[in-house]
Structures are given as structure tokens and as C-alpha cells.
Amino acid sequence: MIEHAYLIPLIPFAASLIMMFGAKEDPHSPVAWIGIGAMTICLGLSVSILAAAAGGQIPLPYEHNWHWFSFAASIGGKSFLYDMPIGVLIDGPAAVLLVVVTLVSLMVQIYSVAYMHEDTRYKRYFAFVSFFTASMLGLVVSSNILVGFMSWELMGLSSYLLIGFWFEKDGPTEAQKKAFMTTKLGDSGLYLALLFIFAKVGSFQITQIHQFINNGYMTGTVATVIAIGILFGAMGKSAQFPLFIWLPDAMEGPTPGSALIHAATMVAAGIFVVARLYFIFLAAPDAMLVAAWIGCITAFMAAAMALVSYDIKRVLAFSTVSQLGFMMCALGVGGYTSGLFHLTTHAFFKALLFLGAGSVIHSVHTNDMRLMGGLSKKMPITFVTMGAAILAIAGIPGTSGYYSKDMILANIYYANQPIFWIMLGTALMTAFYMSRLFILTFWGDDRDHEKHHHAHESPFLITGPLVLLAFLSLVSGYMLNRDDLVYRLLAKPTISAQAPAGHAPVHAEAASADAHAAPALSAAAAEHAEGGAHHEGHLPHWLHLALPFLVLGSIGLAFTLYKGPRYALADGLKSTFAPAFHLLDRRWFLDDAFDLLVVFCDKVAAVAFWIDANVVDRVFVDGWGLLTRVFAEISNLIDALFVDRTVDGFGGLSLDLGVGLRGLVKEGQVQEYLMYVAIAFSLAATLILTR
Amino acid sequence: MTAPLTLSHYMIVAGLLFLIGVFGALTRRNIIGILMSIELMFNAANINLVAFDRFLHPEGVTGQALALFVMTVAAAEIVVGLALLLAIYRGTDTVYAEDFNLLKG
């Protein structure tokens, strides 16, 4: 099946085109099932690839390239022929992510059939979702980072379209612009990194770049610059500090679309690209450290903001940012496997959380958690499935989040203690704010009787995906962690300064052999191999035992503060620590900071414009023009006075001479003519002969 | 003892003959005399032709053959010239060149 992997992005792409251009707009159109059918086929393909890879029937990575185009260029007098193939590269992370993306997208689409059923732009919504998924799948399978970048940008476009789906309102329009421009800011970094890669390596093929580094051709500085550029792109796409400002606003889009953005596509792309080009980071320890700190700061700041928000979708958005911070931090400290593991498990429970929140919003028609409460009786399935997701994201032992988050924390613990304690606190905050969301929404008694009265359980098309995702949220961690499957599938790439080593060794033993042979370049690889990946995946025993109790304590705290319809205790805290709440409510003033930055840039631009108009234009451009004109006038005068007169003088002289000479000749005398001819001829002959 | 004849001798003779021809053509009033002088110039050229041929390409007779052709053409030309002269004489009753200025500009 893996040889048909190229179909995985193409099928939903075709489906989106068919839906967009082949169908009429109709709120009850069956067109959505085209997208769902396409995604089902992709899911089947992806699952078969993953199953075969996990079972060891097909060796990974699998790469197959087709000719796309080639071009010649001459650089410094030498001419080079560049070959640009297009192809698929399926390694372990790609195989896992294919299943995650197609599965979440399928669930989202099935869910959306019910959720969007009265929307006037029904088919367009499904076309966008398919297009979005196709872009993400294109990024995942592409063996060529240039094609990956195109998919990356198409994803930016899709997110723009989905966030601003209800463009009649101001909120979505502003949010879509903000998201697009913020992510473009990050993309510029990635773009520069790609240019740098091509300038250095001469290829966009991921395996060739890896080979290039393996051969030790890339210096640490270059690798650091490239890695920082890639990191910047990931900061925009995966909403890392300080570019995460777009993600909370992205909540203006349709809720299933948010689920897609937050679980499977957009935000996963940044992490995935960092993981895909992880070997560059391995060659740049400084960039790794930056990534770790960025992830850490992001995780903490976002979790803090989630503590105080009352908008159910905003809390989830902050939680996404925070969890992405966890992944970035894990990648930064060398926890490749744990970062991608968390990406996988997070996709399931975050999709579930968003779809569950959508179900709630669908039912009570508000985002404000203060108006909810007591919904557990009205919406039992949503209640139970959301509960499963909360357990998973909080990290209750046995759920998927427990395995992946535990592994991340363990990786961080052995790499960087300061970050570890911050991240531990963040993990506890996660448990707290998710429990808070859960309690405010479902627990206790209703606060708004009107809304509560109208609340109802959602139809099967909505609850079905919830149940499946809840199942995956609970067991996917255990399934992947069993027999160290996750270490095999998501094996950390290695780099070595040795001569061609082929593909990255899968086992830590092989990596350690490489590391000993080449101490210079593979410090990170050595670190990875030292204790063996398996050791790093476990916290010290006492912490391992204490962590669940800390999480439970955190959940208990949330219950104490927010139970009951009035949650007076929490309000009391809020008035005690009003400045801190205000800071978090205003999102750390980051939006204001960016506003100030934009205003400042605008001022700078205005000054620059004034200088351009008044100094550059006046003095240089106009002055130069004037000077040129003066010179031209002088030149014209010289031409008229001297050059032209000389020419005219010679002309007149010749004329006068001719007329004068003609007066000498007696006209009509043939012998006289002949005499002049003879004289002229003998003169000429004399001149020539005596020369 | 006499020095052998060289190309220069022939050319001097031809040059003198040509100058005599030029002198005659410039000074004779009678058109018949002018025509005869032109014939002299022709013959000077002919002598050159034959002499060059003899001294530069002694193995062939191309130049001598060409000289014969020139004489033939000259004879034909003189016929035309005399015919024109006859026509002029009949029209104007004169054979002096200074009286012919019909083409004067």
C-alpha cells in the first residue's frame, strides 16, 4: 500500500475541488459525504501503512521520487545542474501522523455534517476542510521540503478561510487577518531557512540534507541559523511565544474547524516540520536550547491564561498553545520521541475536547462557561467523553496523556532541571484549568435556567465521533507505549560526521557507536545514546509515584474552588489577586505589545516616508535631474555655437569653391574638359606614385 | 655591344606615344586629328599589353591576342566616330571641336 502513499494528499484535494466547484450551494446538500468518503479512503491507506510499519512488514523510511523539474545555474563560474524531484518520504512520524490527521479530519467532517447542517455555505465549509487536510497531508508525505513549504502555505490559506468562515461578522474577519499575518511573520523565517538550506546543500530533499549533515559538511553556525529560521516558522504555525497571539482569536471560526486546526493540521505542522528536519537541530545545540526555552515559556504563559478565561473555546485554545509548548520543549531537550508521542495523543484528546465543546455550544448557544453548569444530566454522552479527554490531558495514569506527558517530563528532567520544574508546575496548572472547565460546564447545578432548559444531547453524528475519540484518548497512549512501539516508530534521527552512513540507525546502540566515532558533531546524539532512550523516558521513581498524586491534588483544588453555582471562593481569590488576573485576562499584554510594535513601525515608516519625500526625492532625485538639465543646456549651447558652425562652415566653403572653380572653365569646350581631366589624372598619378 | 631590351624600354616608348596622343587630343582643332590622337593612345596601351604579356607571362600569347581584340574594337569605334563626325559636318559645316557645344550645361 505504501507505494500509493502519494494518493493520500491527492484524494482529499480532488474531493475539495469537486465539492467547491462541482456542487451547488445548498444547506441540505449530500456533498459532505464526498469529503467523508475521500477521507475514509485516506484513513484506510494510512492505517494499512502504519499497521505494516508497526508490524515490521515494510521497512521505514520509505522514499520514492518522481522527476519534477531540473534547472542549470552557474555560480562563481561553475555551472551546476539542480534536480528537483517530487516524491513521498514516509518515516515513522509521518506514518503515525498520517493516521492522526486523516482520522481526526474524518471525525471532524462526520461531526460537521450535523454541526453545520443549517449553514448557508455548507459545501464551501466541507471543501475548505478537505483542502486544509490535503495541505497538511501534503506536508506530511512530501520528501521535498519545497513542496512541504507549499503545503505549509496552503495550510495558512486554509486556516485563513476557515477562521474567517463567517465573514459577515467583524470578529472572524479580524481574527483571520491576524492569524494569517502572524503566521506569515513566522513563515518568513522558515522561508529564509529554506533558502539558506538550498544555498548550502543545493537540494530540498530531506534525505539529502540529512546526508549532507551526516557527512559533516554543515558547520555549527550555519546549522544554528537554519534551525532558528525553522523554529521561527514553527513558532508562527504552532503558536509559540511570542507569536501565539493569533490562536485564541482563531476561535471565531466554526468549532469543528477549530478542532481540525488545533488537533490535526495547522498547529501540528510546526512541530512536525521541526521533527522532520530534526537532524539540523541536532547539529545546532544552541537552537535546541532556544526551542526548549520557547516551549517552556509558551507552555507556562498559555496555561496561566487558561486559568482565568471563562470562554470555553478560549480555555481550550490556551490549552492547545500550552501543550504545543510541551512538545516544542520536548523537542528542544532532545526528546524527539516524547514530543511526537505527545503530538499524537494530544491530537486525539484535543480534537475530542473541541468537538465536545462544540457539542455544548451547539446545545446552549453560548461560549461563556459562567452560563453553563449542570449539563451532565442533559448531555450525558458529551459529559462522559469530555471527562475522558480531561483525564487524558490532565495526565491521569493509564490515559494517553499520562504516557506522553510523563515521557516529556522525564526527558526534560534529565536535560534541564530549571525547565523541568516550570513544566511540572505547568502540568499541574493543566490539570487545574481543565478540571475547572469541566466543573463549570457540567458539574453541579445549572446557573442559567433558560439555557439549561433548552440544552439537549447532540445527535448521533456528533456523539459518534466523540465516543471514538474518547476511546482513542484513553487507550492510544497504552497501545503505542506497549513493547516500546513508540520508540521504534518515532525513533530519533541521528547525525554523524562519518562518511555516508545511509539512513539513521534505528536503535540507540547503533547511535552510540556513531557517537563515539565522531564526538565533534554528535553531542546531542551521544547524550541520546548515553543512557539509552528507554532510561530517559522514565522519571526518578519518587517523582514517578508522586506525579499522579500532584495531579489529583490539582484537580481537587479545582473542585474546591469552583464547585457550586456561585464559586465564591474563586471569586474571592480573583479580587485578592486582581492585578495578576488582569494581567492574564489581557493575555500578558502581548496583544498590546504587538499593537505598540505595529504602531511604532507605522511611525517609523511615516518618518522614513517623510525622509524619502523631502530629502531623497528633493535633494537626490530632483537635484540630480536639475544638474543633468543644466549640463544638457550647456552641452546644447556648445553644440550650436561651435560644432554646428564648423560643420556649416565646411559645407559653405565647399559650395563657394565649387562655384568659383566653375567660373574658370569655358563651358562647352570638350578639349578644355579633357585638359582638366589630364591634369587631374597626372596630379593624382604623381601623388600616388611619389607616396 | 647593345644592352638587351627590357620592359622599361617598351614602357617608355608606350608612355611617349601616349603623351603624344594626349598632346594631339588637346591641341588639334580638327576632330579627325583628335580621333587620330586617340588612336595613338590606344596603341600606347596596346604596346603595354603586349610588353607585359611578353615579360611577365612569356609562355602564353593571351596578351597579344587581347591586343588584336583591342585593335578590332578600336577600328569599330573609329567607324562610329567618323560616322558621327560626318553627321556633324553635314549639320554644321564644320569639323572644329570648339564649335561643338550643343551639350553645354
mmCIF file of N, CA, C and O in Angstrom, chain A residues 232-294:
data_model
loop_
_atom_site.group_PDB
_atom_site.id
_atom_site.type_symbol
_atom_site.label_atom_id
_atom_site.label_comp_id
_atom_site.label_asym_id
_atom_site.label_seq_id
_atom_site.Cartn_x
_atom_site.Cartn_y
_atom_site.Cartn_z
ATOM 1 N N PHE A 232 11.462 29.604 13.913
ATOM 2 C CA PHE A 232 10.619 30.789 13.798
ATOM 3 C C PHE A 232 9.342 30.459 13.034
ATOM 4 O O PHE A 232 8.246 30.885 13.415
ATOM 5 N N GLY A 233 9.495 29.680 11.946
ATOM 6 C CA GLY A 233 8.308 29.250 11.217
ATOM 7 C C GLY A 233 7.390 28.437 12.104
ATOM 8 O O GLY A 233 6.175 28.630 12.117
ATOM 9 N N ALA A 234 7.987 27.534 12.885
ATOM 10 C CA ALA A 234 7.184 26.691 13.768
ATOM 11 C C ALA A 234 6.534 27.536 14.861
ATOM 12 O O ALA A 234 5.423 27.245 15.302
ATOM 13 N N MET A 235 7.206 28.613 15.274
ATOM 14 C CA MET A 235 6.631 29.476 16.297
ATOM 15 C C MET A 235 5.356 30.134 15.784
ATOM 16 O O MET A 235 4.396 30.311 16.541
ATOM 17 N N GLY A 236 5.356 30.502 14.508
ATOM 18 C CA GLY A 236 4.137 31.070 13.947
ATOM 19 C C GLY A 236 3.053 30.027 13.795
ATOM 20 O O GLY A 236 1.933 30.199 14.245
ATOM 21 N N LYS A 237 3.416 28.913 13.161
ATOM 22 C CA LYS A 237 2.400 27.910 12.825
ATOM 23 C C LYS A 237 1.917 27.193 14.077
ATOM 24 O O LYS A 237 0.719 26.950 14.226
ATOM 25 N N SER A 238 2.827 26.815 14.929
ATOM 26 C CA SER A 238 2.449 26.052 16.111
ATOM 27 C C SER A 238 2.210 26.956 17.312
ATOM 28 O O SER A 238 2.176 26.484 18.442
ATOM 29 N N ALA A 239 2.052 28.236 17.058
ATOM 30 C CA ALA A 239 1.619 29.175 18.094
ATOM 31 C C ALA A 239 2.510 29.140 19.329
ATOM 32 O O ALA A 239 2.072 28.855 20.426
ATOM 33 N N GLN A 240 3.786 29.421 19.120
ATOM 34 C CA GLN A 240 4.687 29.502 20.258
ATOM 35 C C GLN A 240 4.920 30.969 20.617
ATOM 36 O O GLN A 240 4.732 31.862 19.791
ATOM 37 N N PHE A 241 5.351 31.192 21.843
ATOM 38 C CA PHE A 241 5.671 32.548 22.274
ATOM 39 C C PHE A 241 6.718 33.154 21.350
ATOM 40 O O PHE A 241 7.679 32.478 21.023
ATOM 41 N N PRO A 242 6.633 34.379 20.912
ATOM 42 C CA PRO A 242 5.548 35.326 21.185
ATOM 43 C C PRO A 242 4.493 35.374 20.084
ATOM 44 O O PRO A 242 3.690 36.286 20.066
ATOM 45 N N LEU A 243 4.518 34.428 19.180
ATOM 46 C CA LEU A 243 3.590 34.511 18.046
ATOM 47 C C LEU A 243 2.292 33.752 18.299
ATOM 48 O O LEU A 243 1.529 33.527 17.372
ATOM 49 N N PHE A 244 2.020 33.340 19.559
ATOM 50 C CA PHE A 244 0.788 32.575 19.775
ATOM 51 C C PHE A 244 -0.464 33.448 19.817
ATOM 52 O O PHE A 244 -1.553 32.943 19.990
ATOM 53 N N ILE A 245 -0.285 34.761 19.637
ATOM 54 C CA ILE A 245 -1.423 35.668 19.810
ATOM 55 C C ILE A 245 -2.569 35.380 18.840
ATOM 56 O O ILE A 245 -3.691 35.758 19.103
ATOM 57 N N TRP A 246 -2.270 34.723 17.720
ATOM 58 C CA TRP A 246 -3.354 34.525 16.746
ATOM 59 C C TRP A 246 -4.296 33.406 17.169
ATOM 60 O O TRP A 246 -5.473 33.388 16.787
ATOM 61 N N LEU A 247 -3.796 32.463 17.953
ATOM 62 C CA LEU A 247 -4.571 31.247 18.159
ATOM 63 C C LEU A 247 -5.845 31.471 18.974
ATOM 64 O O LEU A 247 -6.898 30.953 18.600
ATOM 65 N N PRO A 248 -5.809 32.230 20.067
ATOM 66 C CA PRO A 248 -7.070 32.451 20.786
ATOM 67 C C PRO A 248 -8.125 33.125 19.917
ATOM 68 O O PRO A 248 -9.296 32.778 19.982
ATOM 69 N N ASP A 249 -7.695 34.043 19.058
ATOM 70 C CA ASP A 249 -8.667 34.704 18.188
ATOM 71 C C ASP A 249 -9.207 33.774 17.122
ATOM 72 O O ASP A 249 -10.300 33.983 16.606
ATOM 73 N N ALA A 250 -8.407 32.756 16.796
ATOM 74 C CA ALA A 250 -8.837 31.815 15.758
ATOM 75 C C ALA A 250 -10.087 31.060 16.179
ATOM 76 O O ALA A 250 -10.675 30.341 15.377
ATOM 77 N N MET A 251 -10.497 31.236 17.446
ATOM 78 C CA MET A 251 -11.713 30.579 17.936
ATOM 79 C C MET A 251 -12.968 31.113 17.274
ATOM 80 O O MET A 251 -14.056 30.597 17.479
ATOM 81 N N GLU A 252 -12.824 32.193 16.484
ATOM 82 C CA GLU A 252 -14.004 32.771 15.838
ATOM 83 C C GLU A 252 -14.556 31.859 14.749
ATOM 84 O O GLU A 252 -15.676 32.022 14.310
ATOM 85 N N GLY A 253 -13.758 30.933 14.286
ATOM 86 C CA GLY A 253 -14.207 30.041 13.221
ATOM 87 C C GLY A 253 -15.195 29.015 13.754
ATOM 88 O O GLY A 253 -15.435 28.922 14.945
ATOM 89 N N PRO A 254 -15.748 28.201 12.845
ATOM 90 C CA PRO A 254 -16.633 27.127 13.275
ATOM 91 C C PRO A 254 -15.873 26.160 14.203
ATOM 92 O O PRO A 254 -14.704 25.873 13.971
ATOM 93 N N THR A 255 -16.548 25.686 15.237
ATOM 94 C CA THR A 255 -15.855 24.876 16.245
ATOM 95 C C THR A 255 -15.208 23.607 15.676
ATOM 96 O O THR A 255 -14.067 23.300 16.028
ATOM 97 N N PRO A 256 -15.856 22.859 14.788
ATOM 98 C CA PRO A 256 -15.138 21.687 14.240
ATOM 99 C C PRO A 256 -13.891 22.104 13.476
ATOM 100 O O PRO A 256 -12.878 21.397 13.501
ATOM 101 N N GLY A 257 -13.969 23.274 12.817
ATOM 102 C CA GLY A 257 -12.781 23.784 12.138
ATOM 103 C C GLY A 257 -11.669 24.055 13.136
ATOM 104 O O GLY A 257 -10.486 23.752 12.884
ATOM 105 N N SER A 258 -12.041 24.589 14.293
ATOM 106 C CA SER A 258 -11.042 24.806 15.340
ATOM 107 C C SER A 258 -10.434 23.486 15.769
ATOM 108 O O SER A 258 -9.225 23.388 16.002
ATOM 109 N N ALA A 259 -11.293 22.478 15.883
ATOM 110 C CA ALA A 259 -10.783 21.165 16.275
ATOM 111 C C ALA A 259 -9.745 20.699 15.272
ATOM 112 O O ALA A 259 -8.678 20.179 15.638
ATOM 113 N N LEU A 260 -10.038 20.909 13.993
ATOM 114 C CA LEU A 260 -9.099 20.491 12.948
ATOM 115 C C LEU A 260 -7.798 21.270 13.061
ATOM 116 O O LEU A 260 -6.703 20.693 13.010
ATOM 117 N N ILE A 261 -7.920 22.594 13.237
ATOM 118 C CA ILE A 261 -6.726 23.426 13.334
ATOM 119 C C ILE A 261 -5.894 23.026 14.547
ATOM 120 O O ILE A 261 -4.675 22.911 14.479
ATOM 121 N N HIS A 262 -6.574 22.746 15.650
ATOM 122 C CA HIS A 262 -5.863 22.536 16.910
ATOM 123 C C HIS A 262 -5.367 21.123 17.121
ATOM 124 O O HIS A 262 -4.492 20.897 17.938
ATOM 125 N N ALA A 263 -5.947 20.201 16.420
ATOM 126 C CA ALA A 263 -5.569 18.828 16.697
ATOM 127 C C ALA A 263 -4.698 18.261 15.600
ATOM 128 O O ALA A 263 -3.627 17.717 15.864
ATOM 129 N N ALA A 264 -5.135 18.418 14.372
ATOM 130 C CA ALA A 264 -4.525 17.606 13.331
ATOM 131 C C ALA A 264 -3.683 18.393 12.352
ATOM 132 O O ALA A 264 -2.669 17.900 11.876
ATOM 133 N N THR A 265 -4.084 19.618 12.042
ATOM 134 C CA THR A 265 -3.417 20.225 10.891
ATOM 135 C C THR A 265 -2.482 21.340 11.301
ATOM 136 O O THR A 265 -1.323 21.110 11.614
ATOM 137 N N MET A 266 -3.015 22.521 11.298
ATOM 138 C CA MET A 266 -2.211 23.730 11.414
ATOM 139 C C MET A 266 -1.120 23.652 12.489
ATOM 140 O O MET A 266 0.065 23.737 12.191
ATOM 141 N N VAL A 267 -1.529 23.497 13.734
ATOM 142 C CA VAL A 267 -0.549 23.642 14.802
ATOM 143 C C VAL A 267 0.377 22.436 14.881
ATOM 144 O O VAL A 267 1.499 22.546 15.375
ATOM 145 N N ALA A 268 -0.102 21.289 14.391
ATOM 146 C CA ALA A 268 0.785 20.130 14.380
ATOM 147 C C ALA A 268 1.895 20.322 13.360
ATOM 148 O O ALA A 268 2.977 19.753 13.485
ATOM 149 N N ALA A 269 1.615 21.155 12.324
ATOM 150 C CA ALA A 269 2.571 21.298 11.225
ATOM 151 C C ALA A 269 3.904 21.845 11.703
ATOM 152 O O ALA A 269 4.968 21.372 11.291
ATOM 153 N N GLY A 270 3.843 22.845 12.583
ATOM 154 C CA GLY A 270 5.097 23.436 13.055
ATOM 155 C C GLY A 270 5.951 22.410 13.774
ATOM 156 O O GLY A 270 7.148 22.270 13.504
ATOM 157 N N ILE A 271 5.323 21.688 14.696
ATOM 158 C CA ILE A 271 6.056 20.657 15.439
ATOM 159 C C ILE A 271 6.587 19.609 14.462
ATOM 160 O O ILE A 271 7.734 19.160 14.565
ATOM 161 N N PHE A 272 5.726 19.247 13.497
ATOM 162 C CA PHE A 272 6.137 18.192 12.570
ATOM 163 C C PHE A 272 7.335 18.632 11.730
ATOM 164 O O PHE A 272 8.260 17.833 11.503
ATOM 165 N N VAL A 273 7.327 19.879 11.282
ATOM 166 C CA VAL A 273 8.457 20.335 10.456
ATOM 167 C C VAL A 273 9.748 20.354 11.273
ATOM 168 O O VAL A 273 10.811 19.954 10.783
ATOM 169 N N VAL A 274 9.632 20.791 12.523
ATOM 170 C CA VAL A 274 10.824 20.747 13.378
ATOM 171 C C VAL A 274 11.307 19.307 13.513
ATOM 172 O O VAL A 274 12.504 19.013 13.411
ATOM 173 N N ALA A 275 10.377 18.382 13.694
ATOM 174 C CA ALA A 275 10.764 16.984 13.843
ATOM 175 C C ALA A 275 11.320 16.425 12.535
ATOM 176 O O ALA A 275 12.267 15.647 12.529
ATOM 177 N N ARG A 276 10.723 16.866 11.422
ATOM 178 C CA ARG A 276 11.141 16.361 10.114
ATOM 179 C C ARG A 276 12.585 16.778 9.815
ATOM 180 O O ARG A 276 13.329 16.049 9.182
ATOM 181 N N LEU A 277 12.931 17.978 10.244
ATOM 182 C CA LEU A 277 14.284 18.478 9.994
ATOM 183 C C LEU A 277 15.089 18.449 11.289
ATOM 184 O O LEU A 277 15.950 19.291 11.534
ATOM 185 N N TYR A 278 14.790 17.456 12.142
ATOM 186 C CA TYR A 278 15.368 17.431 13.473
ATOM 187 C C TYR A 278 16.885 17.306 13.431
ATOM 188 O O TYR A 278 17.585 17.793 14.315
ATOM 189 N N PHE A 279 17.400 16.667 12.373
ATOM 190 C CA PHE A 279 18.855 16.475 12.298
ATOM 191 C C PHE A 279 19.593 17.806 12.233
ATOM 192 O O PHE A 279 20.714 17.904 12.699
ATOM 193 N N ILE A 280 18.930 18.831 11.671
ATOM 194 C CA ILE A 280 19.567 20.161 11.675
ATOM 195 C C ILE A 280 19.669 20.681 13.101
ATOM 196 O O ILE A 280 20.679 21.245 13.506
ATOM 197 N N PHE A 281 18.600 20.429 13.876
ATOM 198 C CA PHE A 281 18.633 20.867 15.273
ATOM 199 C C PHE A 281 19.689 20.098 16.055
ATOM 200 O O PHE A 281 20.345 20.649 16.932
ATOM 201 N N LEU A 282 19.856 18.824 15.716
ATOM 202 C CA LEU A 282 20.864 18.041 16.420
ATOM 203 C C LEU A 282 22.257 18.613 16.182
ATOM 204 O O LEU A 282 23.131 18.540 17.043
ATOM 205 N N ALA A 283 22.438 19.203 14.996
ATOM 206 C CA ALA A 283 23.742 19.798 14.699
ATOM 207 C C ALA A 283 23.857 21.200 15.285
ATOM 208 O O ALA A 283 24.890 21.835 15.157
ATOM 209 N N ALA A 284 22.785 21.699 15.893
ATOM 210 C CA ALA A 284 22.796 23.064 16.422
ATOM 211 C C ALA A 284 22.273 23.067 17.855
ATOM 212 O O ALA A 284 21.110 23.392 18.106
ATOM 213 N N PRO A 285 23.087 22.704 18.816
ATOM 214 C CA PRO A 285 22.624 22.617 20.215
ATOM 215 C C PRO A 285 22.062 23.940 20.735
ATOM 216 O O PRO A 285 21.125 23.933 21.541
ATOM 217 N N ASP A 286 22.597 25.062 20.256
ATOM 218 C CA ASP A 286 22.090 26.350 20.713
ATOM 219 C C ASP A 286 20.618 26.518 20.337
ATOM 220 O O ASP A 286 19.795 26.969 21.130
ATOM 221 N N ALA A 287 20.315 26.158 19.072
ATOM 222 C CA ALA A 287 18.930 26.278 18.623
ATOM 223 C C ALA A 287 18.025 25.355 19.426
ATOM 224 O O ALA A 287 16.872 25.698 19.720
ATOM 225 N N MET A 288 18.544 24.193 19.806
ATOM 226 C CA MET A 288 17.759 23.267 20.626
ATOM 227 C C MET A 288 17.405 23.930 21.953
ATOM 228 O O MET A 288 16.271 23.843 22.436
ATOM 229 N N LEU A 289 18.395 24.598 22.522
ATOM 230 C CA LEU A 289 18.160 25.242 23.821
ATOM 231 C C LEU A 289 17.105 26.341 23.673
ATOM 232 O O LEU A 289 16.202 26.477 24.511
ATOM 233 N N VAL A 290 17.214 27.107 22.565
ATOM 234 C CA VAL A 290 16.212 28.143 22.318
ATOM 235 C C VAL A 290 14.831 27.510 22.221
ATOM 236 O O VAL A 290 13.863 27.984 22.828
ATOM 237 N N ALA A 291 14.749 26.412 21.453
ATOM 238 C CA ALA A 291 13.454 25.736 21.291
ATOM 239 C C ALA A 291 12.917 25.298 22.642
ATOM 240 O O ALA A 291 11.724 25.462 22.943
ATOM 241 N N ALA A 292 13.787 24.764 23.490
ATOM 242 C CA ALA A 292 13.344 24.278 24.794
ATOM 243 C C ALA A 292 12.778 25.421 25.620
ATOM 244 O O ALA A 292 11.698 25.309 26.209
ATOM 245 N N TRP A 293 13.493 26.542 25.627
ATOM 246 C CA TRP A 293 13.018 27.666 26.446
ATOM 247 C C TRP A 293 11.754 28.274 25.862
ATOM 248 O O TRP A 293 10.842 28.652 26.604
ATOM 249 N N ILE A 294 11.710 28.392 24.531
ATOM 250 C CA ILE A 294 10.495 28.924 23.901
ATOM 251 C C ILE A 294 9.304 28.048 24.289
ATOM 252 O O ILE A 294 8.233 28.535 24.688
#
